GROMACS .gro file of N, CA and C in nm:
model
  372
    1MET      N    1  -2.025   0.198  -1.697
    1MET     CA    2  -2.103   0.117  -1.787
    1MET      C    3  -2.026  -0.006  -1.829
    2THR      N    4  -2.092  -0.119  -1.828
    2THR     CA    5  -2.021  -0.242  -1.869
    2THR      C    6  -2.011  -0.256  -2.024
    3LEU      N    7  -1.931  -0.338  -2.068
    3LEU     CA    8  -1.918  -0.362  -2.210
    3LEU      C    9  -2.047  -0.424  -2.264
    4SER      N   10  -2.109  -0.509  -2.191
    4SER     CA   11  -2.230  -0.575  -2.238
    4SER      C   12  -2.341  -0.473  -2.242
    5ILE      N   13  -2.356  -0.375  -2.157
    5ILE     CA   14  -2.465  -0.271  -2.164
    5ILE      C   15  -2.427  -0.187  -2.281
    6LEU      N   16  -2.302  -0.150  -2.302
    6LEU     CA   17  -2.268  -0.066  -2.418
    6LEU      C   18  -2.300  -0.139  -2.555
    7GLY      N   19  -2.270  -0.265  -2.554
    7GLY     CA   20  -2.309  -0.343  -2.674
    7GLY      C   21  -2.459  -0.346  -2.696
    8LEU      N   22  -2.533  -0.362  -2.587
    8LEU     CA   23  -2.677  -0.369  -2.612
    8LEU      C   24  -2.731  -0.231  -2.650
    9ILE      N   25  -2.677  -0.125  -2.596
    9ILE     CA   26  -2.713   0.015  -2.644
    9ILE      C   27  -2.686   0.030  -2.796
   10LEU      N   28  -2.575  -0.012  -2.836
   10LEU     CA   29  -2.538   0.000  -2.978
   10LEU      C   30  -2.626  -0.083  -3.066
   11PHE      N   31  -2.649  -0.201  -3.022
   11PHE     CA   32  -2.737  -0.298  -3.091
   11PHE      C   33  -2.874  -0.243  -3.112
   12THR      N   34  -2.930  -0.190  -3.000
   12THR     CA   35  -3.071  -0.135  -2.994
   12THR      C   36  -3.075  -0.014  -3.101
   13VAL      N   37  -2.971   0.069  -3.086
   13VAL     CA   38  -2.970   0.195  -3.179
   13VAL      C   39  -2.966   0.144  -3.326
   14THR      N   40  -2.879   0.036  -3.350
   14THR     CA   41  -2.867  -0.014  -3.490
   14THR      C   42  -3.002  -0.078  -3.536
   15LEU      N   43  -3.071  -0.139  -3.447
   15LEU     CA   44  -3.192  -0.194  -3.480
   15LEU      C   45  -3.295  -0.087  -3.523
   16SER      N   46  -3.292   0.021  -3.457
   16SER     CA   47  -3.381   0.138  -3.488
   16SER      C   48  -3.339   0.191  -3.628
   17ALA      N   49  -3.216   0.194  -3.661
   17ALA     CA   50  -3.173   0.239  -3.800
   17ALA      C   51  -3.218   0.134  -3.899
   18CYS      N   52  -3.214   0.008  -3.863
   18CYS     CA   53  -3.272  -0.100  -3.951
   18CYS      C   54  -3.414  -0.083  -3.981
   19ALA      N   55  -3.494  -0.043  -3.878
   19ALA     CA   56  -3.625  -0.014  -3.897
   19ALA      C   57  -3.656   0.094  -3.991
   20GLN      N   58  -3.576   0.203  -3.989
   20GLN     CA   59  -3.577   0.321  -4.077
   20GLN      C   60  -3.556   0.272  -4.226
   21LEU      N   61  -3.456   0.181  -4.240
   21LEU     CA   62  -3.435   0.127  -4.378
   21LEU      C   63  -3.550   0.052  -4.429
   22ALA      N   64  -3.614  -0.030  -4.346
   22ALA     CA   65  -3.721  -0.118  -4.389
   22ALA      C   66  -3.841  -0.024  -4.426
   23LEU      N   67  -3.868   0.079  -4.338
   23LEU     CA   68  -3.974   0.177  -4.368
   23LEU      C   69  -3.947   0.252  -4.499
   24LYS      N   70  -3.821   0.287  -4.524
   24LYS     CA   71  -3.791   0.360  -4.650
   24LYS      C   72  -3.821   0.269  -4.761
   25TRP      N   73  -3.781   0.142  -4.755
   25TRP     CA   74  -3.815   0.050  -4.869
   25TRP      C   75  -3.961   0.034  -4.885
   26GLY      N   76  -4.035   0.030  -4.774
   26GLY     CA   77  -4.176   0.016  -4.780
   26GLY      C   78  -4.248   0.133  -4.846
   27VAL      N   79  -4.199   0.253  -4.825
   27VAL     CA   80  -4.268   0.375  -4.882
   27VAL      C   81  -4.208   0.389  -5.034
   28GLY      N   82  -4.101   0.325  -5.060
   28GLY     CA   83  -4.042   0.339  -5.188
   28GLY      C   84  -4.117   0.254  -5.302
   29GLN      N   85  -4.209   0.172  -5.270
   29GLN     CA   86  -4.279   0.094  -5.355
   29GLN      C   87  -4.375   0.179  -5.449
   30ALA      N   88  -4.386   0.141  -5.576
   30ALA     CA   89  -4.466   0.229  -5.663
   30ALA      C   90  -4.612   0.245  -5.610
   31ARG      N   91  -4.666   0.134  -5.553
   31ARG     CA   92  -4.807   0.134  -5.489
   31ARG      C   93  -4.816   0.244  -5.398
   32PHE      N   94  -4.713   0.263  -5.312
   32PHE     CA   95  -4.719   0.364  -5.209
   32PHE      C   96  -4.707   0.503  -5.270
   33ASP      N   97  -4.619   0.517  -5.377
   33ASP     CA   98  -4.604   0.646  -5.429
   33ASP      C   99  -4.738   0.694  -5.503
   34ASP      N  100  -4.805   0.597  -5.559
   34ASP     CA  101  -4.940   0.636  -5.617
   34ASP      C  102  -5.037   0.670  -5.516
   35ALA      N  103  -5.024   0.608  -5.397
   35ALA     CA  104  -5.127   0.638  -5.291
   35ALA      C  105  -5.101   0.781  -5.242
   36MET      N  106  -4.978   0.827  -5.243
   36MET     CA  107  -4.949   0.968  -5.187
   36MET      C  108  -5.025   1.074  -5.260
   37HIS      N  109  -5.067   1.043  -5.380
   37HIS     CA  110  -5.142   1.143  -5.462
   37HIS      C  111  -5.298   1.135  -5.442
   38ASN      N  112  -5.338   1.030  -5.370
   38ASN     CA  113  -5.483   0.998  -5.361
   38ASN      C  114  -5.547   1.022  -5.222
   39GLY      N  115  -5.461   1.068  -5.130
   39GLY     CA  116  -5.517   1.090  -5.004
   39GLY      C  117  -5.485   1.005  -4.892
   40ILE      N  118  -5.524   1.037  -4.769
   40ILE     CA  119  -5.483   0.971  -4.646
   40ILE      C  120  -5.540   0.830  -4.636
   41VAL      N  121  -5.648   0.802  -4.693
   41VAL     CA  122  -5.708   0.664  -4.681
   41VAL      C  123  -5.631   0.571  -4.765
   42ASP      N  124  -5.593   0.622  -4.890
   42ASP     CA  125  -5.509   0.531  -4.973
   42ASP      C  126  -5.367   0.509  -4.919
   43ILE      N  127  -5.321   0.608  -4.846
   43ILE     CA  128  -5.178   0.600  -4.788
   43ILE      C  129  -5.193   0.496  -4.681
   44ALA      N  130  -5.295   0.508  -4.603
   44ALA     CA  131  -5.304   0.413  -4.488
   44ALA      C  132  -5.322   0.272  -4.535
   45ILE      N  133  -5.405   0.250  -4.640
   45ILE     CA  134  -5.427   0.118  -4.700
   45ILE      C  135  -5.300   0.069  -4.764
   46SER      N  136  -5.215   0.146  -4.829
   46SER     CA  137  -5.081   0.108  -4.884
   46SER      C  138  -4.999   0.069  -4.779
   47ALA      N  139  -4.989   0.150  -4.670
   47ALA     CA  140  -4.904   0.112  -4.561
   47ALA      C  141  -4.933  -0.011  -4.499
   48LEU      N  142  -5.065  -0.037  -4.475
   48LEU     CA  143  -5.106  -0.167  -4.419
   48LEU      C  144  -5.080  -0.289  -4.499
   49MET      N  145  -5.081  -0.266  -4.641
   49MET     CA  146  -5.049  -0.372  -4.738
   49MET      C  147  -4.904  -0.399  -4.755
   50SER      N  148  -4.808  -0.313  -4.711
   50SER     CA  149  -4.678  -0.324  -4.738
   50SER      C  150  -4.600  -0.416  -4.642
   51PRO      N  151  -4.543  -0.528  -4.680
   51PRO     CA  152  -4.466  -0.612  -4.587
   51PRO      C  153  -4.356  -0.537  -4.525
   52MET      N  154  -4.288  -0.462  -4.607
   52MET     CA  155  -4.159  -0.391  -4.551
   52MET      C  156  -4.199  -0.290  -4.439
   53ILE      N  157  -4.309  -0.227  -4.451
   53ILE     CA  158  -4.352  -0.136  -4.348
   53ILE      C  159  -4.379  -0.225  -4.224
   54TRP      N  160  -4.444  -0.331  -4.234
   54TRP     CA  161  -4.474  -0.419  -4.117
   54TRP      C  162  -4.335  -0.474  -4.059
   55VAL      N  163  -4.242  -0.508  -4.146
   55VAL     CA  164  -4.110  -0.541  -4.094
   55VAL      C  165  -4.046  -0.435  -4.018
   56GLY      N  166  -4.044  -0.309  -4.078
   56GLY     CA  167  -3.988  -0.194  -4.000
   56GLY      C  168  -4.057  -0.165  -3.873
   57LEU      N  169  -4.195  -0.176  -3.867
   57LEU     CA  170  -4.256  -0.158  -3.737
   57LEU      C  171  -4.225  -0.267  -3.637
   58ALA      N  172  -4.216  -0.392  -3.685
   58ALA     CA  173  -4.177  -0.499  -3.585
   58ALA      C  174  -4.041  -0.477  -3.535
   59ILE      N  175  -3.940  -0.443  -3.617
   59ILE     CA  176  -3.803  -0.407  -3.572
   59ILE      C  177  -3.811  -0.299  -3.472
   60TYR      N  178  -3.884  -0.187  -3.500
   60TYR     CA  179  -3.902  -0.080  -3.406
   60TYR      C  180  -3.951  -0.137  -3.272
   61GLY      N  181  -4.063  -0.219  -3.277
   61GLY     CA  182  -4.115  -0.279  -3.157
   61GLY      C  183  -4.008  -0.350  -3.073
   62LEU      N  184  -3.927  -0.436  -3.143
   62LEU     CA  185  -3.822  -0.502  -3.071
   62LEU      C  186  -3.713  -0.408  -3.009
   63SER      N  187  -3.679  -0.305  -3.088
   63SER     CA  188  -3.582  -0.211  -3.037
   63SER      C  189  -3.637  -0.126  -2.915
   64VAL      N  190  -3.767  -0.103  -2.916
   64VAL     CA  191  -3.832  -0.034  -2.803
   64VAL      C  192  -3.817  -0.114  -2.673
   65VAL      N  193  -3.863  -0.254  -2.692
   65VAL     CA  194  -3.845  -0.338  -2.572
   65VAL      C  195  -3.705  -0.346  -2.517
   66MET      N  196  -3.611  -0.352  -2.611
   66MET     CA  197  -3.466  -0.352  -2.571
   66MET      C  198  -3.430  -0.222  -2.501
   67TRP      N  199  -3.476  -0.122  -2.567
   67TRP     CA  200  -3.443   0.022  -2.506
   67TRP      C  201  -3.495   0.033  -2.370
   68LEU      N  202  -3.612  -0.016  -2.336
   68LEU     CA  203  -3.673  -0.009  -2.203
   68LEU      C  204  -3.576  -0.081  -2.106
   69TRP      N  205  -3.525  -0.203  -2.150
   69TRP     CA  206  -3.433  -0.272  -2.060
   69TRP      C  207  -3.308  -0.188  -2.036
   70VAL      N  208  -3.256  -0.124  -2.144
   70VAL     CA  209  -3.140  -0.043  -2.123
   70VAL      C  210  -3.161   0.075  -2.031
   71LEU      N  211  -3.280   0.139  -2.031
   71LEU     CA  212  -3.305   0.245  -1.949
   71LEU      C  213  -3.330   0.195  -1.804
   72SER      N  214  -3.361   0.073  -1.786
   72SER     CA  215  -3.371   0.022  -1.650
   72SER      C  216  -3.231   0.009  -1.586
   73LYS      N  217  -3.121  -0.001  -1.668
   73LYS     CA  218  -2.992  -0.025  -1.626
   73LYS      C  219  -2.899   0.100  -1.624
   74VAL      N  220  -2.926   0.200  -1.707
   74VAL     CA  221  -2.832   0.306  -1.729
   74VAL      C  222  -2.912   0.433  -1.710
   75ASP      N  223  -2.836   0.540  -1.662
   75ASP     CA  224  -2.896   0.674  -1.656
   75ASP      C  225  -2.938   0.721  -1.802
   76LEU      N  226  -3.043   0.791  -1.806
   76LEU     CA  227  -3.100   0.836  -1.932
   76LEU      C  228  -3.001   0.937  -1.993
   77SER      N  229  -2.936   1.013  -1.919
   77SER     CA  230  -2.835   1.114  -1.965
   77SER      C  231  -2.720   1.043  -2.017
   78VAL      N  232  -2.692   0.920  -1.990
   78VAL     CA  233  -2.584   0.848  -2.041
   78VAL      C  234  -2.635   0.765  -2.173
   79ALA      N  235  -2.740   0.703  -2.161
   79ALA     CA  236  -2.787   0.618  -2.271
   79ALA      C  237  -2.840   0.690  -2.388
   80TYR      N  238  -2.921   0.806  -2.367
   80TYR     CA  239  -2.985   0.865  -2.472
   80TYR      C  240  -2.890   0.930  -2.579
   81PRO      N  241  -2.775   0.991  -2.540
   81PRO     CA  242  -2.687   1.040  -2.644
   81PRO      C  243  -2.632   0.938  -2.747
   82PHE      N  244  -2.633   0.809  -2.710
   82PHE     CA  245  -2.601   0.701  -2.807
   82PHE      C  246  -2.694   0.685  -2.922
   83VAL      N  247  -2.814   0.748  -2.904
   83VAL     CA  248  -2.911   0.742  -3.018
   83VAL      C  249  -2.842   0.819  -3.139
   84GLY      N  250  -2.754   0.905  -3.114
   84GLY     CA  251  -2.682   0.975  -3.216
   84GLY      C  252  -2.598   0.884  -3.304
   85VAL      N  253  -2.560   0.763  -3.259
   85VAL     CA  254  -2.497   0.662  -3.329
   85VAL      C  255  -2.583   0.618  -3.448
   86SER      N  256  -2.708   0.629  -3.436
   86SER     CA  257  -2.795   0.587  -3.546
   86SER      C  258  -2.784   0.682  -3.663
   87PHE      N  259  -2.729   0.800  -3.644
   87PHE     CA  260  -2.701   0.890  -3.759
   87PHE      C  261  -2.586   0.830  -3.841
   88LEU      N  262  -2.491   0.769  -3.786
   88LEU     CA  263  -2.383   0.695  -3.858
   88LEU      C  264  -2.439   0.582  -3.933
   89VAL      N  265  -2.519   0.496  -3.866
   89VAL     CA  266  -2.572   0.381  -3.938
   89VAL      C  267  -2.656   0.423  -4.049
   90THR      N  268  -2.748   0.522  -4.026
   90THR     CA  269  -2.842   0.551  -4.137
   90THR      C  270  -2.766   0.622  -4.245
   91LEU      N  271  -2.667   0.692  -4.224
   91LEU     CA  272  -2.579   0.753  -4.327
   91LEU      C  273  -2.517   0.643  -4.414
   92ALA      N  274  -2.464   0.546  -4.342
   92ALA     CA  275  -2.403   0.429  -4.413
   92ALA      C  276  -2.511   0.356  -4.499
   93PHE      N  277  -2.629   0.329  -4.436
   93PHE     CA  278  -2.728   0.272  -4.510
   93PHE      C  279  -2.779   0.352  -4.628
   94GLY      N  280  -2.792   0.482  -4.608
   94GLY     CA  281  -2.827   0.562  -4.723
   94GLY      C  282  -2.733   0.560  -4.838
   95ALA      N  283  -2.612   0.570  -4.802
   95ALA     CA  284  -2.499   0.576  -4.901
   95ALA      C  285  -2.477   0.434  -4.969
   96PHE      N  286  -2.472   0.334  -4.894
   96PHE     CA  287  -2.421   0.208  -4.953
   96PHE      C  288  -2.538   0.111  -4.994
   97ILE      N  289  -2.659   0.130  -4.936
   97ILE     CA  290  -2.769   0.036  -4.971
   97ILE      C  291  -2.869   0.113  -5.063
   98LEU      N  292  -2.900   0.245  -5.022
   98LEU     CA  293  -2.996   0.312  -5.104
   98LEU      C  294  -2.937   0.405  -5.204
   99ASN      N  295  -2.803   0.406  -5.213
   99ASN     CA  296  -2.729   0.482  -5.318
   99ASN      C  297  -2.769   0.633  -5.308
  100GLU      N  298  -2.784   0.685  -5.189
  100GLU     CA  299  -2.813   0.827  -5.177
  100GLU      C  300  -2.682   0.913  -5.182
  101ALA      N  301  -2.697   1.035  -5.227
  101ALA     CA  302  -2.586   1.116  -5.232
  101ALA      C  303  -2.546   1.157  -5.082
  102VAL      N  304  -2.421   1.150  -5.061
  102VAL     CA  305  -2.365   1.197  -4.927
  102VAL      C  306  -2.266   1.311  -4.940
  103THR      N  307  -2.309   1.420  -4.888
  103THR     CA  308  -2.215   1.547  -4.905
  103THR      C  309  -2.118   1.551  -4.794
  104PRO      N  310  -2.012   1.629  -4.812
  104PRO     CA  311  -1.909   1.645  -4.709
  104PRO      C  312  -1.969   1.701  -4.575
  105GLY      N  313  -2.060   1.798  -4.601
  105GLY     CA  314  -2.129   1.852  -4.471
  105GLY      C  315  -2.205   1.749  -4.395
  106ARG      N  316  -2.271   1.656  -4.467
  106ARG     CA  317  -2.347   1.555  -4.392
  106ARG      C  318  -2.244   1.460  -4.322
  107ILE      N  319  -2.137   1.426  -4.395
  107ILE     CA  320  -2.029   1.347  -4.326
  107ILE      C  321  -1.981   1.405  -4.197
  108LEU      N  322  -1.942   1.537  -4.210
  108LEU     CA  323  -1.879   1.618  -4.092
  108LEU      C  324  -1.981   1.620  -3.983
  109GLY      N  325  -2.106   1.657  -4.017
  109GLY     CA  326  -2.212   1.659  -3.906
  109GLY      C  327  -2.227   1.530  -3.839
  110THR      N  328  -2.226   1.427  -3.907
  110THR     CA  329  -2.240   1.290  -3.854
  110THR      C  330  -2.120   1.248  -3.778
  111VAL      N  331  -1.999   1.278  -3.817
  111VAL     CA  332  -1.882   1.253  -3.736
  111VAL      C  333  -1.883   1.333  -3.606
  112LEU      N  334  -1.923   1.461  -3.611
  112LEU     CA  335  -1.932   1.536  -3.485
  112LEU      C  336  -2.038   1.473  -3.385
  113ILE      N  337  -2.140   1.428  -3.434
  113ILE     CA  338  -2.242   1.365  -3.349
  113ILE      C  339  -2.174   1.232  -3.292
  114ALA      N  340  -2.105   1.158  -3.369
  114ALA     CA  341  -2.037   1.035  -3.313
  114ALA      C  342  -1.938   1.075  -3.213
  115ALA      N  343  -1.860   1.178  -3.236
  115ALA     CA  344  -1.761   1.225  -3.131
  115ALA      C  345  -1.831   1.258  -3.006
  116GLY      N  346  -1.942   1.323  -3.012
  116GLY     CA  347  -2.010   1.356  -2.888
  116GLY      C  348  -2.055   1.224  -2.811
  117CYS      N  349  -2.100   1.127  -2.887
  117CYS     CA  350  -2.135   1.005  -2.823
  117CYS      C  351  -2.022   0.940  -2.754
  118ILE      N  352  -1.913   0.944  -2.816
  118ILE     CA  353  -1.786   0.882  -2.751
  118ILE      C  354  -1.760   0.957  -2.628
  119LEU      N  355  -1.760   1.091  -2.627
  119LEU     CA  356  -1.728   1.169  -2.504
  119LEU      C  357  -1.828   1.132  -2.397
  120VAL      N  358  -1.952   1.128  -2.424
  120VAL     CA  359  -2.056   1.090  -2.316
  120VAL      C  360  -2.031   0.954  -2.270
  121GLY      N  361  -2.000   0.862  -2.362
  121GLY     CA  362  -1.977   0.718  -2.310
  121GLY      C  363  -1.859   0.709  -2.222
  122LYS      N  364  -1.750   0.785  -2.249
  122LYS     CA  365  -1.634   0.787  -2.161
  122LYS      C  366  -1.658   0.840  -2.027
  123SER      N  367  -1.758   0.932  -2.021
  123SER     CA  368  -1.783   1.000  -1.892
  123SER      C  369  -1.861   0.909  -1.799
  124ALA      N  370  -1.913   0.804  -1.849
  124ALA     CA  371  -1.998   0.714  -1.769
  124ALA      C  372  -1.920   0.618  -1.680
   0.00000   0.00000   0.00000
């Protein structure tokens, strides 16, 4: 695997994590929280009216297009384990941007996933 392919894989996975962050912000709005108590129609309307949900979906769309290109260049068994890197990025987003509590167990589990990604990457 070339360095440019590896970089593209990591960028694509990071984009996916950014999409998660945008979606979390979108559902964190008071309007969306109120809709959660009123049923599926209100939830759908709130989602459609949330700019951050649209941003998250757009970022996901871009990451899917990039991921398709990655899959055309790299074996699935090599590329897919790098999706585990998104656990590192989302853990960091949760801790540093969303101020979520991060437990030692969550950190250890995330580090183990990252170690597995490194091992798979070295085998390619």
